[in-house]
Amino acid sequence: TVEMKGWNGQSQAYEQGMKIAVFDVTDVSNPREMAKELIGDRGTDSELLHNHKALLFDRGKNLLAFPVTLMETGNNNSSNSDISKLDYGRFTFQGAYVYNIDLSKGFQLQGRITHLTSDDYLKAGDYWYNSPRNISRILYIGNVIYTISPAKIIAHDLGDLTHVNTVNLP
């Protein structure tokens, strides 16, 4: 998030993507960021930002997963100009981000899972596409991770995220 003057001269905050982080709160008056991951650019969103039930976390498996709608500008946010900070990204992905999380190594993206087809991405173009195949929940049973959208449930092996099975919903 960056702070800039709005049209009325008042300060306004402009989100610049999504950030996940782990903090050491041993000293609650002085929390320390231990690991962080920046995801996407302006316009990136996640069901997790609106509903905590969208988070899959298991400390024993070092597993963290959540749905994300990824928007990317392509300019790596390297420009400091006010105009570039206002640029919305173009739609590049919707699905689940699956991480291995380790306190010494931080966040390691294990992979991404989507229910969208190549036709869905063509229909969407640069803009977010409200498809019935947008993933909203993730869970695991045993060694299988399940991603759920209104249109289908897809199972992947938790170890390497290879496809196991798909169930289309009516």
Coordinates of C-alpha atoms in Angstrom, one line a residue:
T1 CA 0.0 0.0 0.0
V2 CA 1.2 3.5 -0.8
E3 CA 0.0 6.8 0.4
M4 CA -0.7 9.6 -2.1
K5 CA -2.6 12.8 -2.2
G6 CA -6.1 12.3 -3.6
W7 CA -8.0 14.6 -5.9
N8 CA -9.2 16.7 -2.9
G9 CA -5.7 17.0 -1.4
Q10 CA -6.4 14.5 1.3
S11 CA -4.1 11.5 1.8
Q12 CA -5.4 8.3 0.4
A13 CA -4.1 4.7 0.5
Y14 CA -3.7 2.7 -2.8
E15 CA -3.2 -1.0 -2.5
Q16 CA -0.4 -2.4 -4.6
G17 CA -1.0 -6.1 -4.5
M18 CA -1.2 -8.6 -1.7
K19 CA 1.3 -9.4 1.1
I20 CA 1.5 -12.4 3.3
A21 CA 3.9 -12.3 6.3
V22 CA 5.0 -14.2 9.4
F23 CA 5.9 -12.2 12.5
D24 CA 7.8 -13.1 15.6
V25 CA 5.6 -11.7 18.5
T26 CA 7.7 -13.1 21.3
D27 CA 8.1 -9.4 22.3
V28 CA 4.5 -8.1 21.7
S29 CA 5.6 -4.5 21.9
N30 CA 8.2 -5.1 19.2
P31 CA 6.9 -7.6 16.6
R32 CA 9.6 -8.6 14.0
E33 CA 8.8 -9.7 10.5
M34 CA 10.4 -13.0 9.8
A35 CA 9.2 -13.8 6.3
K36 CA 7.1 -12.1 3.6
E37 CA 5.8 -12.7 0.1
L38 CA 4.4 -10.1 -2.2
I39 CA 1.7 -11.3 -4.7
G40 CA 0.6 -9.5 -7.8
D41 CA 0.0 -5.8 -8.3
R42 CA -2.9 -3.3 -8.0
G43 CA -6.2 -5.2 -8.4
T44 CA -5.0 -8.5 -6.9
D45 CA -7.6 -9.9 -4.6
S46 CA -8.4 -13.0 -2.6
E47 CA -11.4 -14.5 -1.0
L48 CA -9.2 -14.8 2.1
L49 CA -9.3 -11.0 2.5
H50 CA -13.0 -11.2 3.0
N51 CA -13.5 -14.6 4.6
H52 CA -11.0 -16.4 6.9
K53 CA -12.5 -19.8 6.0
A54 CA -10.7 -19.5 2.6
L55 CA -7.3 -20.1 4.4
L56 CA -5.8 -23.6 4.5
F57 CA -3.0 -23.8 7.1
D58 CA -1.4 -26.8 8.7
R59 CA 1.7 -26.2 10.8
G60 CA 2.6 -29.9 10.9
K61 CA 2.7 -30.1 7.1
N62 CA 4.2 -26.6 6.7
L63 CA 1.2 -26.0 4.4
L64 CA -0.4 -22.7 3.6
A65 CA -2.9 -22.3 0.7
F66 CA -5.5 -19.8 -0.3
P67 CA -7.4 -18.6 -3.4
V68 CA -6.1 -15.6 -5.3
T69 CA -7.1 -13.5 -8.3
L70 CA -3.8 -12.3 -9.7
M71 CA -3.5 -8.9 -11.5
E72 CA -0.1 -7.9 -12.9
T73 CA 1.1 -4.6 -14.4
G74 CA 4.3 -6.0 -15.9
N75 CA 6.4 -3.1 -14.7
N76 CA 7.6 -4.8 -11.4
N77 CA 6.5 -1.7 -9.5
S78 CA 10.0 -0.4 -10.0
S79 CA 8.8 3.0 -11.1
N80 CA 8.3 5.6 -8.4
S81 CA 6.0 7.8 -10.4
D82 CA 2.5 8.4 -8.9
I83 CA 0.9 7.4 -12.2
S84 CA 2.5 3.9 -12.2
K85 CA 1.3 3.4 -8.6
L86 CA -2.3 3.9 -9.8
D87 CA -2.0 1.4 -12.6
Y88 CA -4.3 -1.6 -12.3
G89 CA -2.8 -4.9 -13.3
R90 CA -4.2 -7.1 -16.0
F91 CA -5.8 -10.4 -15.1
T92 CA -3.3 -13.2 -15.3
F93 CA -4.5 -16.0 -12.9
Q94 CA -7.3 -17.2 -10.7
G95 CA -6.9 -20.2 -8.5
A96 CA -5.0 -21.5 -5.5
Y97 CA -1.5 -20.6 -4.3
V98 CA 0.0 -23.5 -2.4
Y99 CA 3.0 -22.7 -0.2
N100 CA 5.4 -24.6 2.0
I101 CA 6.1 -22.4 4.9
D102 CA 9.2 -22.7 7.1
L103 CA 10.4 -20.2 9.7
S104 CA 14.0 -20.3 8.5
K105 CA 13.3 -20.4 4.7
G106 CA 10.1 -18.3 4.6
F107 CA 7.4 -18.9 2.0
Q108 CA 8.2 -21.2 -0.8
L109 CA 5.5 -21.4 -3.6
Q110 CA 4.9 -25.1 -4.2
G111 CA 2.6 -24.4 -7.1
R112 CA -0.6 -22.9 -8.4
I113 CA -3.8 -24.7 -9.2
T114 CA -6.6 -23.3 -11.4
H115 CA -10.0 -24.5 -12.6
L116 CA -10.1 -22.0 -15.4
T117 CA -9.6 -23.2 -19.0
S118 CA -7.6 -21.4 -21.7
D119 CA -10.9 -20.3 -23.1
D120 CA -11.8 -18.7 -19.8
Y121 CA -8.5 -16.7 -19.9
L122 CA -9.3 -15.6 -23.5
K123 CA -12.8 -14.5 -22.5
A124 CA -11.4 -12.5 -19.6
G125 CA -8.8 -10.7 -21.5
D126 CA -7.1 -8.2 -19.2
Y127 CA -10.0 -8.0 -16.8
W128 CA -11.1 -10.3 -14.0
Y129 CA -13.5 -12.9 -15.1
N130 CA -16.3 -14.0 -12.7
S131 CA -16.4 -17.6 -13.7
P132 CA -18.2 -20.5 -11.9
R133 CA -14.7 -22.1 -12.0
N134 CA -13.1 -19.5 -9.7
I135 CA -11.7 -21.4 -6.7
S136 CA -13.0 -20.2 -3.4
R137 CA -12.0 -23.0 -0.9
I138 CA -9.2 -25.4 -0.4
L139 CA -8.9 -28.4 1.9
Y140 CA -6.9 -31.6 2.2
I141 CA -7.6 -35.1 3.3
G142 CA -4.6 -37.4 3.8
N143 CA -2.2 -36.7 1.0
V144 CA -4.7 -35.1 -1.4
I145 CA -5.5 -31.4 -1.7
Y146 CA -8.9 -30.5 -3.0
T147 CA -9.7 -27.1 -4.6
I148 CA -13.4 -26.2 -4.8
S149 CA -15.3 -23.9 -7.1
P150 CA -19.0 -23.7 -7.8
A151 CA -18.4 -25.7 -11.0
K152 CA -16.1 -28.5 -9.8
I153 CA -13.9 -30.1 -7.2
I154 CA -10.4 -31.0 -8.3
A155 CA -8.0 -33.3 -6.4
H156 CA -4.2 -33.0 -6.6
D157 CA -1.4 -34.9 -4.8
L158 CA -0.3 -32.8 -1.9
G159 CA 3.4 -33.8 -2.5
D160 CA 3.8 -32.5 -6.1
L161 CA 0.4 -31.1 -7.0
T162 CA -0.1 -33.6 -9.8
H163 CA -3.8 -34.0 -10.9
V164 CA -5.6 -36.9 -9.3
N165 CA -9.2 -36.5 -10.3
T166 CA -12.0 -34.0 -11.2
V167 CA -15.6 -34.0 -10.2
N168 CA -17.9 -31.7 -12.2
L169 CA -20.7 -30.2 -10.1
P170 CA -24.2 -29.8 -11.6

